[in-house]
Coordinates of C-alpha atoms in Angstrom, one line a residue:
X281 CA -16.8 -95.4 -75.1
X282 CA -14.2 -96.7 -77.6
X283 CA -12.1 -94.2 -79.4
X284 CA -12.8 -94.0 -83.2
X285 CA -10.0 -95.4 -85.2
X286 CA -9.4 -95.6 -89.0
X287 CA -9.2 -93.0 -91.8
X288 CA -12.1 -90.8 -90.5
X289 CA -10.8 -90.6 -86.9
X290 CA -10.9 -87.0 -85.7
X291 CA -11.9 -85.7 -89.1
X292 CA -13.8 -82.4 -89.0
X293 CA -15.8 -82.5 -92.3
X294 CA -17.2 -79.0 -91.8
X295 CA -13.9 -77.6 -91.0
X296 CA -12.3 -79.2 -94.0
X297 CA -15.0 -77.8 -96.3
X298 CA -14.4 -74.3 -94.9
X299 CA -10.7 -74.7 -95.5
X300 CA -11.3 -75.7 -99.1
X301 CA -13.6 -72.8 -99.7
X302 CA -11.1 -70.4 -98.2
X303 CA -8.4 -71.7 -100.4
X304 CA -10.5 -71.3 -103.5
X305 CA -11.2 -67.7 -102.6
X306 CA -7.5 -67.1 -102.1
X307 CA -6.4 -68.9 -105.3
X308 CA -8.9 -67.3 -107.7
X309 CA -6.8 -65.3 -110.1
X310 CA -8.5 -62.2 -111.4
X311 CA -7.8 -61.5 -115.1
X312 CA -8.6 -58.5 -117.4
X313 CA -11.9 -60.3 -118.2
X314 CA -12.6 -60.5 -114.5
X315 CA -12.2 -56.8 -114.1
X316 CA -14.3 -56.0 -117.2
X317 CA -17.2 -58.0 -115.7
X318 CA -16.7 -56.5 -112.3
X319 CA -16.5 -53.0 -113.7
X320 CA -19.6 -53.3 -115.8
X321 CA -21.6 -54.8 -112.9
X322 CA -20.3 -52.1 -110.5
X323 CA -21.5 -49.4 -112.9
X324 CA -24.8 -51.1 -113.2
X325 CA -25.3 -51.8 -109.4
X326 CA -27.7 -52.5 -107.8
X327 CA -29.1 -54.0 -111.1
X328 CA -28.4 -57.5 -112.1
X329 CA -27.2 -58.7 -115.5
X330 CA -26.9 -61.9 -117.5
X331 CA -23.7 -62.8 -119.4
X332 CA -25.6 -61.9 -122.6
X333 CA -26.3 -58.5 -121.2
X334 CA -22.7 -58.0 -120.4
X335 CA -21.5 -59.0 -123.9
X336 CA -24.1 -56.7 -125.5
X337 CA -22.8 -53.7 -123.4
X338 CA -19.2 -54.7 -124.2
X339 CA -19.9 -54.7 -127.9
X340 CA -20.8 -51.0 -127.7
X341 CA -17.9 -50.0 -125.4
X342 CA -15.0 -52.1 -124.2
X343 CA -14.7 -54.2 -127.3
X344 CA -13.6 -51.1 -129.2
X345 CA -10.2 -51.2 -127.4
X346 CA -10.2 -54.6 -125.5
X347 CA -11.7 -57.5 -127.5
X348 CA -12.7 -60.5 -125.4
X349 CA -13.9 -63.9 -126.8
X350 CA -17.6 -64.6 -126.1
X351 CA -16.8 -67.8 -124.4
X352 CA -14.7 -66.0 -121.7
X353 CA -17.5 -63.5 -121.0
X354 CA -20.0 -66.3 -120.6
X355 CA -17.8 -68.3 -118.3
X356 CA -16.4 -65.5 -116.1
X357 CA -19.5 -64.5 -114.1
X358 CA -20.0 -68.0 -112.8
X359 CA -16.3 -68.2 -111.8
X360 CA -16.5 -64.9 -110.0
X361 CA -19.6 -65.9 -108.2
X362 CA -17.8 -69.0 -106.9
X363 CA -15.1 -66.7 -105.6
X364 CA -17.6 -64.5 -103.7
X365 CA -17.1 -61.5 -106.1
X366 CA -20.7 -61.7 -107.5
X367 CA -24.0 -63.1 -106.4
X368 CA -25.9 -65.4 -108.8
X369 CA -29.6 -65.8 -109.2
X370 CA -31.1 -68.3 -111.6
X371 CA -34.6 -68.3 -113.0
X372 CA -36.7 -71.2 -111.8
X373 CA -38.7 -71.4 -115.0
X374 CA -38.4 -70.6 -118.7
X375 CA -34.8 -70.2 -120.0
X376 CA -33.4 -70.5 -116.5
X377 CA -31.1 -67.6 -117.2
X378 CA -28.5 -66.6 -114.6
X379 CA -28.4 -63.1 -113.2
X380 CA -25.3 -61.7 -111.5
X381 CA -24.7 -58.7 -109.3
X382 CA -21.6 -57.4 -107.7
X383 CA -20.8 -58.0 -104.0
X384 CA -18.8 -55.9 -101.5
X385 CA -15.9 -58.2 -102.2
X386 CA -16.2 -57.6 -105.9
X387 CA -16.5 -53.9 -105.5
X388 CA -13.4 -53.8 -103.3
X389 CA -11.5 -55.8 -105.9
X390 CA -12.4 -53.5 -108.8
X391 CA -11.7 -50.4 -106.7
X392 CA -8.2 -51.7 -105.8
X393 CA -7.6 -52.5 -109.5
X394 CA -8.6 -49.0 -110.5
X395 CA -6.1 -47.6 -108.1
X396 CA -3.1 -49.5 -109.6
X397 CA -1.3 -47.8 -112.5
X398 CA -0.5 -50.4 -115.3
X399 CA 3.2 -51.4 -115.3
X400 CA 3.3 -53.1 -118.7
X401 CA 3.2 -51.7 -122.2
X402 CA 0.2 -52.5 -124.4
X403 CA 0.4 -55.7 -126.5
X404 CA 0.6 -55.4 -130.3
X405 CA -0.9 -58.4 -132.0
X406 CA -1.8 -57.2 -135.5
X407 CA -1.9 -60.1 -138.1
X408 CA -1.2 -57.7 -141.0
X409 CA 2.0 -56.4 -139.4
X410 CA 3.2 -59.9 -138.6
X411 CA 2.8 -60.9 -142.3
X412 CA 4.4 -57.7 -143.4
X413 CA 7.4 -58.5 -141.3
X414 CA 7.8 -61.9 -142.9
X415 CA 7.6 -60.7 -146.5
X416 CA 4.0 -60.5 -147.6
X417 CA 3.2 -58.1 -150.4
X418 CA 3.0 -54.7 -148.8
X419 CA 0.6 -53.2 -151.4
X420 CA -1.9 -56.1 -151.1
X421 CA -1.6 -56.0 -147.3
X422 CA -2.0 -52.3 -147.2
X423 CA -5.2 -52.3 -149.3
X424 CA -6.7 -55.0 -147.0
X425 CA -5.7 -53.3 -143.8
X426 CA -6.7 -49.8 -144.9
X427 CA -10.2 -51.1 -145.8
X428 CA -10.7 -52.7 -142.5
X429 CA -9.4 -49.8 -140.5
X430 CA -11.5 -47.3 -142.4
X431 CA -14.6 -49.4 -141.7
X432 CA -13.8 -49.5 -138.0
X433 CA -12.9 -45.8 -137.9
X434 CA -16.3 -44.9 -139.4
X435 CA -18.1 -47.1 -136.9
X436 CA -16.1 -45.6 -134.0
X437 CA -16.8 -42.0 -135.1
X438 CA -20.5 -42.8 -135.5
X439 CA -20.6 -44.3 -132.0
X440 CA -18.8 -41.3 -130.6
X441 CA -21.4 -39.0 -132.0
X442 CA -24.2 -41.1 -130.7
X443 CA -22.7 -41.3 -127.2
X444 CA -21.3 -37.7 -127.0
X445 CA -23.8 -36.5 -124.4
X446 CA -24.5 -39.9 -122.8
X447 CA -21.2 -41.0 -121.3
X448 CA -18.7 -39.3 -119.0
X449 CA -15.5 -37.7 -120.4
X450 CA -13.1 -40.6 -119.4
X451 CA -15.1 -43.1 -121.4
X452 CA -15.2 -40.7 -124.3
X453 CA -11.4 -40.3 -124.2
X454 CA -11.1 -44.1 -124.3
X455 CA -13.1 -44.1 -127.6
X456 CA -11.0 -41.2 -128.9
X457 CA -7.8 -43.2 -128.3
X458 CA -9.3 -46.0 -130.5
X459 CA -10.2 -43.5 -133.2
X460 CA -6.7 -42.0 -133.2
X461 CA -5.2 -45.5 -133.4
X462 CA -7.2 -46.4 -136.6
X463 CA -6.3 -43.0 -138.1
X464 CA -2.6 -43.7 -137.5
X465 CA -2.9 -47.2 -138.9
X466 CA -4.5 -45.9 -142.1
X467 CA -1.7 -43.3 -142.5
X468 CA 1.1 -45.8 -141.9
X469 CA -0.4 -48.4 -144.3
X470 CA -0.8 -45.8 -147.0
X471 CA 2.8 -44.8 -146.6
X472 CA 3.8 -48.4 -146.7
X473 CA 1.9 -49.0 -149.9
X474 CA 3.3 -45.8 -151.5
X475 CA 6.9 -46.8 -150.5
X476 CA 6.5 -50.3 -151.9
X477 CA 5.1 -49.0 -155.2
X478 CA 7.9 -46.5 -155.6
X479 CA 10.6 -49.1 -154.9
X480 CA 9.0 -51.8 -157.1
X481 CA 11.3 -53.0 -159.9
X482 CA 10.1 -51.7 -163.3
X483 CA 9.6 -54.1 -166.1

């Protein structure tokens, strides 16, 4: 028989596909959003969850100290499923919702992540502080920031009272850190407003 010649000569289609899939698994970068999704599904295992379910749980928990855009939460499960970290099941009728569950690969990834101590300081991205730095009116800013912080503080305290006997101590401590942060913000903004008022030129 004649040997095959041309661009497809000796080309192993199945082998190439396996190589591409392997490279995709290796190249998939896990982000904080990835670990949030994996962590929530690990806690819920063996139950499945839709992206909407995940966002609803996040609104009552993780969003209090790590806010994530809705679009990221809705995209991330599909990306993790493509990487083998989650399984995906889609409804055949109705709304055709997608349900996700964690795999052994996903569980191993989140377990490894838990074991690594963070080596970076937390990021501060507070719009009011940025405007204060560049000369915005401290009294006006303080009034605005205090109002928002007080509202969030009241919400966090109410949530803590509601969850007091329902969540484990580490999760309660995470909520306590958020409460302490809002308390400190209110105190600092009050001091900022008082200082600005004291130093304001008199007519």
